[in-house]
Short mmCIF file of C-alpha atoms in Angstrom, two decimals:
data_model
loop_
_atom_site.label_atom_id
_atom_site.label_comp_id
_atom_site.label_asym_id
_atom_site.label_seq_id
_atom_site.Cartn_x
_atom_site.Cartn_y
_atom_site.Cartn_z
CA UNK A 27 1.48 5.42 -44.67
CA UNK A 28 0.64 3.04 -41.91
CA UNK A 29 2.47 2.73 -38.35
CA UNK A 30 2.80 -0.77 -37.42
CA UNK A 31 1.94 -1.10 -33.68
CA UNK A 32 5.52 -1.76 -32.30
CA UNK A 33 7.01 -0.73 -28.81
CA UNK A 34 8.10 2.25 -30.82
CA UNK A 35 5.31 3.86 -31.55
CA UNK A 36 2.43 2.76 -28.83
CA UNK A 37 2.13 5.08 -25.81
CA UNK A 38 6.03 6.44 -24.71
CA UNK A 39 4.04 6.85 -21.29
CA UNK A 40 3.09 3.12 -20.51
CA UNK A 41 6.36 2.10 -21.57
CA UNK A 42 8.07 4.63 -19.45
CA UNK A 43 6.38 3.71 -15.82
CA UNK A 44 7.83 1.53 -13.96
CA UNK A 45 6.86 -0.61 -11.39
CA UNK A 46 9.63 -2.41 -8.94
CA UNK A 47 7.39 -4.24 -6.56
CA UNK A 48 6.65 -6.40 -10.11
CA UNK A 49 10.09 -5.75 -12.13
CA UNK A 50 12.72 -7.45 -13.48
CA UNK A 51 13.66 -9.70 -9.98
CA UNK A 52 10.25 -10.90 -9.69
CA UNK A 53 10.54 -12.08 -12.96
CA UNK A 54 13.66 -13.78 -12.29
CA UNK A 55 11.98 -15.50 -9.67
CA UNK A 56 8.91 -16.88 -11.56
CA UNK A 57 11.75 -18.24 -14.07
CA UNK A 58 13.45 -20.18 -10.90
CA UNK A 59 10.03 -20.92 -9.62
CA UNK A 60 9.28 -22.75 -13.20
CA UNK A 61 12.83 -24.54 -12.91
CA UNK A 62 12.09 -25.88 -9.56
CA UNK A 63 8.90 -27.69 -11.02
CA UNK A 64 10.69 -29.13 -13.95
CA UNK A 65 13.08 -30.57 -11.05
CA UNK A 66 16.56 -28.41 -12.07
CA UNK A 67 18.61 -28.37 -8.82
CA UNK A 68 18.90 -24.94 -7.24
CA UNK A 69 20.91 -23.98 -3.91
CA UNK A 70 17.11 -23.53 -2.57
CA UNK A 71 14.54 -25.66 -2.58
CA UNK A 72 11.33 -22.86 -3.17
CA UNK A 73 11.34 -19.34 -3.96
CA UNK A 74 9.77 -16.72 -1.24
CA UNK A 75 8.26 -13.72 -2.01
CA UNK A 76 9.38 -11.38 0.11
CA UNK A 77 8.50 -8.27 -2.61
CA UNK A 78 4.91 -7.26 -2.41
CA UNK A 79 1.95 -7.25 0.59
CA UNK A 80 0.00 -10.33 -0.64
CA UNK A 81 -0.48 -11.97 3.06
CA UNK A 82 -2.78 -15.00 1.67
CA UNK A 83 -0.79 -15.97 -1.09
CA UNK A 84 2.33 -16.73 2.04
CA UNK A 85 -0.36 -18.77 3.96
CA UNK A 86 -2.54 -15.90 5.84
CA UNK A 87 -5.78 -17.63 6.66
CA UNK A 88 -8.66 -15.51 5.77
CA UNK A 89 -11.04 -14.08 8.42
CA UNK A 90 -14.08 -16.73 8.54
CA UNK A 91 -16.92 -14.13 9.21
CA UNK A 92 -16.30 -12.27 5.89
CA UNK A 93 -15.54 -15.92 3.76
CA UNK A 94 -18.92 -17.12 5.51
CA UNK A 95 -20.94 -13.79 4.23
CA UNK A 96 -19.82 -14.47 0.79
CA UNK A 97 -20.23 -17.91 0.58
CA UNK A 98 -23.85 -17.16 1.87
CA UNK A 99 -24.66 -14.46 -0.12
CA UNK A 100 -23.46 -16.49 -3.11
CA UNK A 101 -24.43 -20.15 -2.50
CA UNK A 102 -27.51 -20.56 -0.37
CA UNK A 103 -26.78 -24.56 -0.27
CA UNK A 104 -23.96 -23.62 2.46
CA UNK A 105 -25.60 -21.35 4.38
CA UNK A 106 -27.44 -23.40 7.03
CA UNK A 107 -23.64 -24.43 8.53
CA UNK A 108 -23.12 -20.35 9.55
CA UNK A 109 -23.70 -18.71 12.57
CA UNK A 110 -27.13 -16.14 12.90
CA UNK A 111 -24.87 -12.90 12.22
CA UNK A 112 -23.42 -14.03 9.40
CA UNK A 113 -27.10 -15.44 7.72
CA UNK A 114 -27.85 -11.90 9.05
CA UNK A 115 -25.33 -9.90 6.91
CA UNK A 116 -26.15 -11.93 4.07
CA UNK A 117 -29.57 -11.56 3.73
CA UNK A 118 -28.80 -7.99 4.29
CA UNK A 119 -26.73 -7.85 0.75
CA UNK A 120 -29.05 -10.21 -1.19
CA UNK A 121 -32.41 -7.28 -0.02
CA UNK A 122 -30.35 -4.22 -0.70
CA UNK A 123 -28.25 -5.02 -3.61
CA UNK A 124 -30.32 -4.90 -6.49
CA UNK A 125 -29.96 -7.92 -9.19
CA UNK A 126 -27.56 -9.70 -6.46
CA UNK A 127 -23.71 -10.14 -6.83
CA UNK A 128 -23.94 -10.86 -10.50
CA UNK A 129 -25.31 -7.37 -11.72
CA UNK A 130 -23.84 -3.77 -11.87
CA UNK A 131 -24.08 -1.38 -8.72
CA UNK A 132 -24.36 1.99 -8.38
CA UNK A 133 -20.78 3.43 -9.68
CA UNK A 134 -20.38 4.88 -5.86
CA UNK A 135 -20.77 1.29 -4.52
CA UNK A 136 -24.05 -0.44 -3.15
CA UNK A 137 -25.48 2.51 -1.19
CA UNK A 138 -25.92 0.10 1.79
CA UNK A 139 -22.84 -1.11 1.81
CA UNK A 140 -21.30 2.55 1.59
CA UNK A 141 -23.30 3.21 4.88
CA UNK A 142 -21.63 0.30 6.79
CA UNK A 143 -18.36 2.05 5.38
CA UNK A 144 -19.63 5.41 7.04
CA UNK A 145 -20.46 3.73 10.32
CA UNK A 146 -16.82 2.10 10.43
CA UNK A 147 -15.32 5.97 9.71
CA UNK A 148 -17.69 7.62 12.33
CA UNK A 149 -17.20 5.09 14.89
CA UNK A 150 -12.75 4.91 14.02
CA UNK A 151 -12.94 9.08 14.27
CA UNK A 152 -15.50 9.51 16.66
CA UNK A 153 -16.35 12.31 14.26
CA UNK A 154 -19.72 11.87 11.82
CA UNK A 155 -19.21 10.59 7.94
CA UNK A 156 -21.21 11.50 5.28
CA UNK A 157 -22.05 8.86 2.68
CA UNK A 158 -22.05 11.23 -0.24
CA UNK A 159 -18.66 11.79 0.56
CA UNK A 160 -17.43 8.10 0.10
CA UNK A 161 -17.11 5.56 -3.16
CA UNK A 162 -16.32 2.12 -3.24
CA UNK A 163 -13.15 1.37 -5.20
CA UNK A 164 -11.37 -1.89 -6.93
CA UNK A 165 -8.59 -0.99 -4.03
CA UNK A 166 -7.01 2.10 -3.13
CA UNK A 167 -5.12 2.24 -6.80
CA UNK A 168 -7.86 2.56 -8.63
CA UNK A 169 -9.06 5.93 -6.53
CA UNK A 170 -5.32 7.15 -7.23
CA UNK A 171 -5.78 6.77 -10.98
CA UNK A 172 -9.16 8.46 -10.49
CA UNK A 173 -7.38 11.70 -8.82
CA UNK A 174 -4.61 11.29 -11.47
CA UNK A 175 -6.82 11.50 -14.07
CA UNK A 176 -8.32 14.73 -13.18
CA UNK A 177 -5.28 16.28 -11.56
CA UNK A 178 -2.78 16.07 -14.15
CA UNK A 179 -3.05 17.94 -17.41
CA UNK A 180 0.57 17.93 -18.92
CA UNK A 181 3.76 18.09 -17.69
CA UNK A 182 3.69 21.39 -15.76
CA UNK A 183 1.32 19.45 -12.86
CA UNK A 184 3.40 18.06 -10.30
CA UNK A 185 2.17 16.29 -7.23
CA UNK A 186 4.78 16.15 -4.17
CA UNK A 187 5.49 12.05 -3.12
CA UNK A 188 7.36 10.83 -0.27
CA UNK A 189 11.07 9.52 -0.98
CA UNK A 190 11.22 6.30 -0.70
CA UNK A 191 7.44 5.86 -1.78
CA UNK A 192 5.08 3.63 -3.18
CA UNK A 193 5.91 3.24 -6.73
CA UNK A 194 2.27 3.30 -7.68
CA UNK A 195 2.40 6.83 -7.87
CA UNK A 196 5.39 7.58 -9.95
CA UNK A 197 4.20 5.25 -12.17
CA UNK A 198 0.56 6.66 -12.39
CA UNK A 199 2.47 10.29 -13.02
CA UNK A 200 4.41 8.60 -15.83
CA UNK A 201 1.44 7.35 -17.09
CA UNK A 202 -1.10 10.68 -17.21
CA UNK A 203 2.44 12.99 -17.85
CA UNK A 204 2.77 14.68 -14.92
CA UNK A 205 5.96 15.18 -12.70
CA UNK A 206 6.84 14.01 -9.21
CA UNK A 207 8.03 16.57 -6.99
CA UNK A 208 10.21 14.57 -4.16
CA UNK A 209 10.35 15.56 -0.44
CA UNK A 210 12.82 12.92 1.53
CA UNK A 211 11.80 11.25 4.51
CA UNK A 212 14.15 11.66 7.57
CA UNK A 213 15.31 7.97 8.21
CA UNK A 214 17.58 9.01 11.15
CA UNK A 215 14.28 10.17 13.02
CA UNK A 216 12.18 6.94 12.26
CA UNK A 217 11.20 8.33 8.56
CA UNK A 218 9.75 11.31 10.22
CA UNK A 219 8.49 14.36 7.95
CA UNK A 220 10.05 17.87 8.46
CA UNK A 221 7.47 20.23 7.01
CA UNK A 222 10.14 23.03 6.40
CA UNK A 223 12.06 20.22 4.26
CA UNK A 224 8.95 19.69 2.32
CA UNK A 225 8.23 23.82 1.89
CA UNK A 226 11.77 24.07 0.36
CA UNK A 227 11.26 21.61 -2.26
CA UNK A 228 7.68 22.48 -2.84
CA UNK A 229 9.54 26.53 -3.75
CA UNK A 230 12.09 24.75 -6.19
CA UNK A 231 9.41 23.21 -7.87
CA UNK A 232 7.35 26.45 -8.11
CA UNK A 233 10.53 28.04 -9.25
CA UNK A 234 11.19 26.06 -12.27
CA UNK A 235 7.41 26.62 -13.41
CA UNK A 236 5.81 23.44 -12.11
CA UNK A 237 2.38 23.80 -10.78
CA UNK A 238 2.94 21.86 -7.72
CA UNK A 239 -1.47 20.62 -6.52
CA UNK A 240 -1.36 18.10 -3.98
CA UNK A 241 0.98 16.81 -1.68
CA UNK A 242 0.48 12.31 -0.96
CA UNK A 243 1.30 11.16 2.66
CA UNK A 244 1.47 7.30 3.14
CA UNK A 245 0.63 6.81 6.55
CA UNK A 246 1.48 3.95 7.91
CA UNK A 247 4.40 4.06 5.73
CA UNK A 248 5.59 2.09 2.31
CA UNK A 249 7.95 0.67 2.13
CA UNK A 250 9.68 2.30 5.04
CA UNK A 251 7.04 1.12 7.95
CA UNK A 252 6.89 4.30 9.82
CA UNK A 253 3.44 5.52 11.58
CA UNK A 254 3.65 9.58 11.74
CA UNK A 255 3.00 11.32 14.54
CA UNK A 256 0.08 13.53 15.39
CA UNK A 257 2.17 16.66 15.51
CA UNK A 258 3.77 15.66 12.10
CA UNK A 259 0.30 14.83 11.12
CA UNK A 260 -1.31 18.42 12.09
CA UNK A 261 1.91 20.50 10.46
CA UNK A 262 1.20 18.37 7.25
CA UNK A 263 -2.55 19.61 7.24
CA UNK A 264 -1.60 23.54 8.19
CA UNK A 265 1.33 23.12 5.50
CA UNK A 266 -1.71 21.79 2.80
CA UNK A 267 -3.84 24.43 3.57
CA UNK A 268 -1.67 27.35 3.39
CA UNK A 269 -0.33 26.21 0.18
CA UNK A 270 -3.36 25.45 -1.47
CA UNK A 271 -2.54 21.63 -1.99
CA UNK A 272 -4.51 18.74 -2.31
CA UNK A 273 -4.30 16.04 0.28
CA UNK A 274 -3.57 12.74 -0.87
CA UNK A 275 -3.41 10.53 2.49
CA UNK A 276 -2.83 7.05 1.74
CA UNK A 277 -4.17 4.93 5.28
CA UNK A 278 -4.13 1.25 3.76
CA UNK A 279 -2.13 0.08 6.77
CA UNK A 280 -4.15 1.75 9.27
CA UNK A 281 -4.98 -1.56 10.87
CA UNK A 282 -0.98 -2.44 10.85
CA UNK A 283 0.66 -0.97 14.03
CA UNK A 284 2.67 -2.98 15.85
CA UNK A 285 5.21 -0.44 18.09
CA UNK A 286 3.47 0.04 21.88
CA UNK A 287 2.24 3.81 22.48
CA UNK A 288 1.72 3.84 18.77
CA UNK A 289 -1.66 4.43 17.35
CA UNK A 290 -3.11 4.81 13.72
CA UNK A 291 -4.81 8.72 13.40
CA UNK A 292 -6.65 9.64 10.33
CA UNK A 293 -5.62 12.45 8.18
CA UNK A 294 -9.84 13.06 8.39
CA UNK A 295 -9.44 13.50 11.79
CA UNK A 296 -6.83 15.99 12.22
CA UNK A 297 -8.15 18.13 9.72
CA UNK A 298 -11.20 17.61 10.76
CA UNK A 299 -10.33 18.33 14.54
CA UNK A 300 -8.19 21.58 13.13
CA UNK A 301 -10.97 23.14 11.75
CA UNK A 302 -9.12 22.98 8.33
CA UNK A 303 -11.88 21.26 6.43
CA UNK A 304 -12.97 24.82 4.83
CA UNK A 305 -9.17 25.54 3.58
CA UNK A 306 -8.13 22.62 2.48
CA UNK A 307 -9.40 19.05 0.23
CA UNK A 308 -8.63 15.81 1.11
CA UNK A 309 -8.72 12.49 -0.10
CA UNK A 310 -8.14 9.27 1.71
CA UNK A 311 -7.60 5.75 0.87
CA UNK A 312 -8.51 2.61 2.59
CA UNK A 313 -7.39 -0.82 0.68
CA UNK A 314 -9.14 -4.68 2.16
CA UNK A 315 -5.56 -5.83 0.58
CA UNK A 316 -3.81 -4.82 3.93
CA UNK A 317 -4.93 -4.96 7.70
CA UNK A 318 -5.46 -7.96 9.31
CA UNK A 319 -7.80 -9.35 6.70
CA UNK A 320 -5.35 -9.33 3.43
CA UNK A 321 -7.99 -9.80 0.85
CA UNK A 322 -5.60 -8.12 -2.03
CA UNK A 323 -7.31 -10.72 -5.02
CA UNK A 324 -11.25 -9.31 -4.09
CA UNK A 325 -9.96 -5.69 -5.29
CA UNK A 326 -11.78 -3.73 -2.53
CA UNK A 327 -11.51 -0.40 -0.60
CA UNK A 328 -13.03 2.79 -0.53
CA UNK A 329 -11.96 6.72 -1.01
CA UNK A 330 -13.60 9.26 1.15
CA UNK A 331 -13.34 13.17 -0.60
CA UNK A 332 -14.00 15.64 2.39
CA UNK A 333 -13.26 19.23 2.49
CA UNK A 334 -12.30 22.41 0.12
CA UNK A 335 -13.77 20.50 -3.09
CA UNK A 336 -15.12 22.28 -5.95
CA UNK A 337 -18.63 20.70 -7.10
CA UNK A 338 -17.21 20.68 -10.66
CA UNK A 339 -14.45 18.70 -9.64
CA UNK A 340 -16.24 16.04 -7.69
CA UNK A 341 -18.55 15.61 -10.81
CA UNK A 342 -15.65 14.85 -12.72
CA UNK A 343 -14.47 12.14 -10.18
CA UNK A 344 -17.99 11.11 -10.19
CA UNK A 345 -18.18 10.49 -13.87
CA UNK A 346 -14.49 8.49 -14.25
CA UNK A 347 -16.33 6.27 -11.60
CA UNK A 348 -19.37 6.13 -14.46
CA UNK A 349 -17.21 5.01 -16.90
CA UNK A 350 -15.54 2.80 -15.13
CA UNK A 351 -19.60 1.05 -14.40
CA UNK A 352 -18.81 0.25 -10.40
CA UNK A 353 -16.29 -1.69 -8.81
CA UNK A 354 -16.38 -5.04 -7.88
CA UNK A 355 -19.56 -6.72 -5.64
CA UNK A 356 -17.43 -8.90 -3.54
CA UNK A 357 -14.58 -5.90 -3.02
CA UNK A 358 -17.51 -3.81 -2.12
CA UNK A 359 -19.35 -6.64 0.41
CA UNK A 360 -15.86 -7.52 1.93
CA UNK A 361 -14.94 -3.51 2.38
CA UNK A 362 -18.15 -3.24 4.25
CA UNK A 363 -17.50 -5.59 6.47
CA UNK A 364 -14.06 -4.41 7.36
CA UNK A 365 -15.03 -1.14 8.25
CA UNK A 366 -18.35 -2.61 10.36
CA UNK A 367 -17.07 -5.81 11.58
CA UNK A 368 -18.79 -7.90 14.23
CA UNK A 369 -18.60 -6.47 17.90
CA UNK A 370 -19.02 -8.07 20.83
CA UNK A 371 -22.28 -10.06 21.85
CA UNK A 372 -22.45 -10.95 18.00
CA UNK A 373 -22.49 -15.18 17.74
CA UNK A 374 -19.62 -14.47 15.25
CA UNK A 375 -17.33 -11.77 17.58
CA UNK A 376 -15.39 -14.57 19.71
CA UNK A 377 -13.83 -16.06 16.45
CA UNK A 378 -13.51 -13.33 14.72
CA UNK A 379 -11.51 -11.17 16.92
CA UNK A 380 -9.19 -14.45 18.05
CA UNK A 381 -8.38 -14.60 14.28
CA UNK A 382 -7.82 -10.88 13.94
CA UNK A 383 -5.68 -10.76 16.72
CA UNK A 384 -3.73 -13.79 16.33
CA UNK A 385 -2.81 -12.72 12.81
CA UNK A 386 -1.92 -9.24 14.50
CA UNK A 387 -0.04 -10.47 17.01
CA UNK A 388 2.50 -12.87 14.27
CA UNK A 389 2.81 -10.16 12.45
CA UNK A 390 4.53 -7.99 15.47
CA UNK A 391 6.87 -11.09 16.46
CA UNK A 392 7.46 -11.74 12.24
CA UNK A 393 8.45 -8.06 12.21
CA UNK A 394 10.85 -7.96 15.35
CA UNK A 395 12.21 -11.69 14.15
CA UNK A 396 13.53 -9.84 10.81
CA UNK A 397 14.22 -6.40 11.73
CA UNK A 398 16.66 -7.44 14.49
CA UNK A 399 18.29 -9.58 12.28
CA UNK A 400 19.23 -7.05 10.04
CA UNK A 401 20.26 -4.93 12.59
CA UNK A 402 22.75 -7.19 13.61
CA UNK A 403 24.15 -7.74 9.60
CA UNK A 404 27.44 -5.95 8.88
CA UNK A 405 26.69 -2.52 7.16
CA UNK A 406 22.96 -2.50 7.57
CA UNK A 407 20.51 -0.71 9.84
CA UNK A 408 16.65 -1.04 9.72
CA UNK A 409 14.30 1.28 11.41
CA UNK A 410 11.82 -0.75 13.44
CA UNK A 411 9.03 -2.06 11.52
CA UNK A 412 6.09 -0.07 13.60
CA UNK A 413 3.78 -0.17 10.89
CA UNK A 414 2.84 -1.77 7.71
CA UNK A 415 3.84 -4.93 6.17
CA UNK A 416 7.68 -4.17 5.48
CA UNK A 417 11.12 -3.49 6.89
CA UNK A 418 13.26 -1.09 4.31
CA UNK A 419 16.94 -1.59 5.77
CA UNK A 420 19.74 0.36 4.68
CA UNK A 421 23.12 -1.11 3.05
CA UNK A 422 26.55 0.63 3.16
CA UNK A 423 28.32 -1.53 0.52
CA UNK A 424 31.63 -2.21 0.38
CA UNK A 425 33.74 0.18 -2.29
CA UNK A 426 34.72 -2.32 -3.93
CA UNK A 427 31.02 -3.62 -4.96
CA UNK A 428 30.26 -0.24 -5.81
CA UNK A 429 32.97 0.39 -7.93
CA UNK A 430 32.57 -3.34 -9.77
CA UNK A 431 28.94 -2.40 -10.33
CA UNK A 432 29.78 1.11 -11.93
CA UNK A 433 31.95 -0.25 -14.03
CA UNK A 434 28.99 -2.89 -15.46
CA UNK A 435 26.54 0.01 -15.32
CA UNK A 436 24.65 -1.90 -12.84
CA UNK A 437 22.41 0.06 -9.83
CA UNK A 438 24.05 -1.57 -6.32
CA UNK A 439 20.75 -2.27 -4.79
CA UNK A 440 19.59 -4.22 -7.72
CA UNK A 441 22.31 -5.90 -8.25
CA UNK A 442 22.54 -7.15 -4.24
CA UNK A 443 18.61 -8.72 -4.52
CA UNK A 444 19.33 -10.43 -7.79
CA UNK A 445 22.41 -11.97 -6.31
CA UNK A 446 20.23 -12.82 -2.94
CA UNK A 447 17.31 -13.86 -5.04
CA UNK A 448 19.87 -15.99 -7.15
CA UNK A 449 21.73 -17.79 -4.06
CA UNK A 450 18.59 -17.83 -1.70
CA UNK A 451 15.20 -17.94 -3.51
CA UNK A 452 14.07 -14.81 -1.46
CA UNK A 453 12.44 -12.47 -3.41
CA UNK A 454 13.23 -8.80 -2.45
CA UNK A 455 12.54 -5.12 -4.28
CA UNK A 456 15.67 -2.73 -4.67
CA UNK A 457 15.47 0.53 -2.84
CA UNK A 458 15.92 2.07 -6.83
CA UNK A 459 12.59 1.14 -6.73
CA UNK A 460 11.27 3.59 -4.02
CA UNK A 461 13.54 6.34 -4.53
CA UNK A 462 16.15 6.95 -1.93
CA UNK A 463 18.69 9.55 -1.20
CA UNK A 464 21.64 9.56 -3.65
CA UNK A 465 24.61 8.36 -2.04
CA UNK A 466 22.05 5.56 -0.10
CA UNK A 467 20.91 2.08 -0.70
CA UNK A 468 18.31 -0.55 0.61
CA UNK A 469 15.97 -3.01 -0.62
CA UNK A 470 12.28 -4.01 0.97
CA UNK A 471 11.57 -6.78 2.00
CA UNK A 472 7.95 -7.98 3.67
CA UNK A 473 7.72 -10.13 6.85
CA UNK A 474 4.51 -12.37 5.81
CA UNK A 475 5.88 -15.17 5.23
CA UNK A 476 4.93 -17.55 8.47
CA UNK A 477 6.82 -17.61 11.54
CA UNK A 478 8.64 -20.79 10.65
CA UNK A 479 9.31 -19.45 7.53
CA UNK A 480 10.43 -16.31 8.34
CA UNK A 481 13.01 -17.72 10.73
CA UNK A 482 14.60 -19.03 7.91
CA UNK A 483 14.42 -16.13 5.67
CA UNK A 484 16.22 -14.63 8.74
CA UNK A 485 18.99 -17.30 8.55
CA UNK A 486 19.38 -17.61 4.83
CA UNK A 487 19.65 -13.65 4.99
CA UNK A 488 22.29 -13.34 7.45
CA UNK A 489 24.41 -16.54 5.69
CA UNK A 490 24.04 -14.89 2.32
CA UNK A 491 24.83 -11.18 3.40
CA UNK A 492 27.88 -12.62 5.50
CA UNK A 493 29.22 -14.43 2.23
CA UNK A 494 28.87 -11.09 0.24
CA UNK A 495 30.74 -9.21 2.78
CA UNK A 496 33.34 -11.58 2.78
CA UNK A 497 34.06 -11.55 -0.89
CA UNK A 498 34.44 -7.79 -0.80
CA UNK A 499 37.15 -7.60 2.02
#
């Protein structure tokens, strides 16, 4: 007897995961984006998406040096129009990558390329990199699914995520069949970490038999836009190391802080600077989709493994990356470049840094523009935005709502972004989607969108959420 391939019987785990930032809403939205085009009348005239980090696709211009490299590299027609340091950079890539853009690398990345990457880390931490401890990667998801893959052997293998959290990992422990083990951020203290908070649940999980082996910090912070401090930082590490967990530190954002006196540390660098690189592994993420640069459709970024690792278990990391060939050439050129940018006295530096911190800058005033008016909605606070791409507000909703969406078996926070996405065209992700604290609800929402535009995301936000109150009173 034969199994026909139905949703029934294909893998229970890929139909499991879930992924909000690309659910059901966004969904909705391409559906009203379609209608729009066939010229169906809408109370909104274009749908924004407000749900996931993709700065170029809401008008982000692209940094020129790294276009210019590619171009070159790829087209030697255009090159004569580019500045010295960018024919530089290319003819660097064409010497040292063997059989060009078109052929496979070395499954680490272009060994050149990974030593540009090692210059950026050395000259961020002030602390020497070693290349043998870094690989290229199609983005920072693709060295999760690499630790996944080697952490997580059934059920019993848990790996401790902050609530709210990227949903990339609950879905990626859906999909190898491991568990999440939840510690709650403290959103009354700016989304801070209390280490004695995480111990607690880390001892409930032990108690009911899970093997608890690493612990993921998201740093700046997704969805909820925090940067941690260097104390919470260093208690993180010591907490890591004297429980024998794995270090999963998540830094895609480190180029995102916006908040003055704030400033992006590495997780390298305090355990590094701790002296805690002999107790305890660690493995860190950097993503080209983030920063100031936003180049999520080139799939670059890199993982660095330092620390307490087995040989064994590097070997097996190193051979998912064999079998995966290598990542991308232009991820790989492009990640170079952001870690070893041009510096000043380059013919390329001027524009470059005008374009880095212009975008920079936008971003800060986009992020004050929305978080303050949330703050000043009926029912809603929002930590400042002092990090990362995202404010995360939280919604007290009337009873009534609550009690009308029980009744329809409907989750509140969904059902408040379909109705905005319905009356506005502004595309938003549920809190549900994150994990929250029972009892709590928000929804994310990104502030890329330009400054024009996100003035009237502001607007259309504080008209729609004013209607909704309204209706509940």
């Amino acid at each position: 007897m034969r199994d026909a391939i139905t949703v029934g019987t294909i893998n229970h785990r890929v139909v499991d995961a879930e992924y909000a930032v690309r659910g059901p809403i966004v969904a909705r939205a391409q559906q009203l984006e379609r209608a729009l085009r066939d010229g169906e009348k809408l109370p909104f005239d274009k749908v924004v998406y407000c749900n996931i980090g993709n700065p170029h696709s809401l008008g982000q211009r692209p940094i020129s040096f790294f276009r210019q490299v590619l171009a070159a590299i790829d087209c030697e027609a255009v090159a004569g129009a580019f500045a010295a340091d960018v024919l530089e950079r290319a003819e660097e890539c064409k010497r040292k990558i063997k059989g060009g853009t078109g052929a496979y690398s070395e499954s680490k990345g272009v060994e050149s390329l990974r030593e540009r990457v090692v210059r950026g880390i050395t000259k961020r931490d002030g602390i020497p990199a070693n290349i043998d401890d870094v690989y290229l990667i199609d983005g920072a998801s693709a060295g999760c699914h690499y630790l996944m893959n080697v952490l997580i052997r059934g059920e019993q293998d848990a790996i401790m995520c902050p609530i709210p959290q990227y949903p990339l990992y609950s879905a990626a422990l859906t999909l190898y069949g491991g568990t999440l083990t939840p510690y709650y951020l403290d959103e009354e203290t700016g989304w801070s970490m209390d280490v004695e908070h995480v111990k607690s649940q880390l001892n409930a999980a032990r108690a009911q038999g899970k093997n608890v082996r690493a612990l993921v910090v998201i740093n700046p912070g997704n969805p909820t836009g925090n940067v941690l401090s260097d104390d919470n930082l260093l208690d993180i590490a010591k907490f890591c190391a004297d429980e024998g967990l794995l270090i999963i530190s998540d830094e895609v954002y480190q180029e995102n802080i916006y908040a003055d006196g704030k400033k992006f540390k590495s997780m390298r660098k305090v355990v590094l600077e701790a002296g805690l690189d002999k107790r305890v592994a660690l493995a860190s993420f950097q993503s080209i989709s983030k920063g100031y640069y936003g180049e999520c459709g080139r799939r670059g970024g890199f993982m660095e493994l330092i620390g307490a690792w087995e040989q064994g278990v590097l070997d097996a990391i190193l051979k998912l990356a064999s079998i995966a060939l290598c990542p991308n050439l232009a991820g790989q050129i492009v990640t170079s470049m952001v870690m070893d940018p041009p510096v000043e006295g380059d013919p390329s530096y001027k524009q470059f840094a005008q374009e880095r911190d212009d975008i920079l800058a936008s971003l800060k005033r986009r992020s004050i523009t929305l978080s303050n008016a949330l703050n000043s909605l009926e029912g809603v606070t929002c930590q400042p935005a002092d990090g990362a791409m995202y404010c995360f507000p939280n919604l007290v909703f009337p009873q009534k709502f609550l009690d009308e969406c029980a009744a329809a078996n409907k989750v509140a926070d969904a059902e408040y972004c379909t109705r905005l996405l319905l009356a506005t065209g502004i595309v938003t992700v549920p809190g549900s989607g994150f994990g929250q604290k029972p009892g709590t609800w928000h929804f994310r929402t990104t502030f890329l969108p330009s400054e024009e535009d996100i003035a009237g995301v502001a607007v259309k936000l504080t008209n729609f959420h004013g209607e909704f109150m309204s209706q509940y009173k």
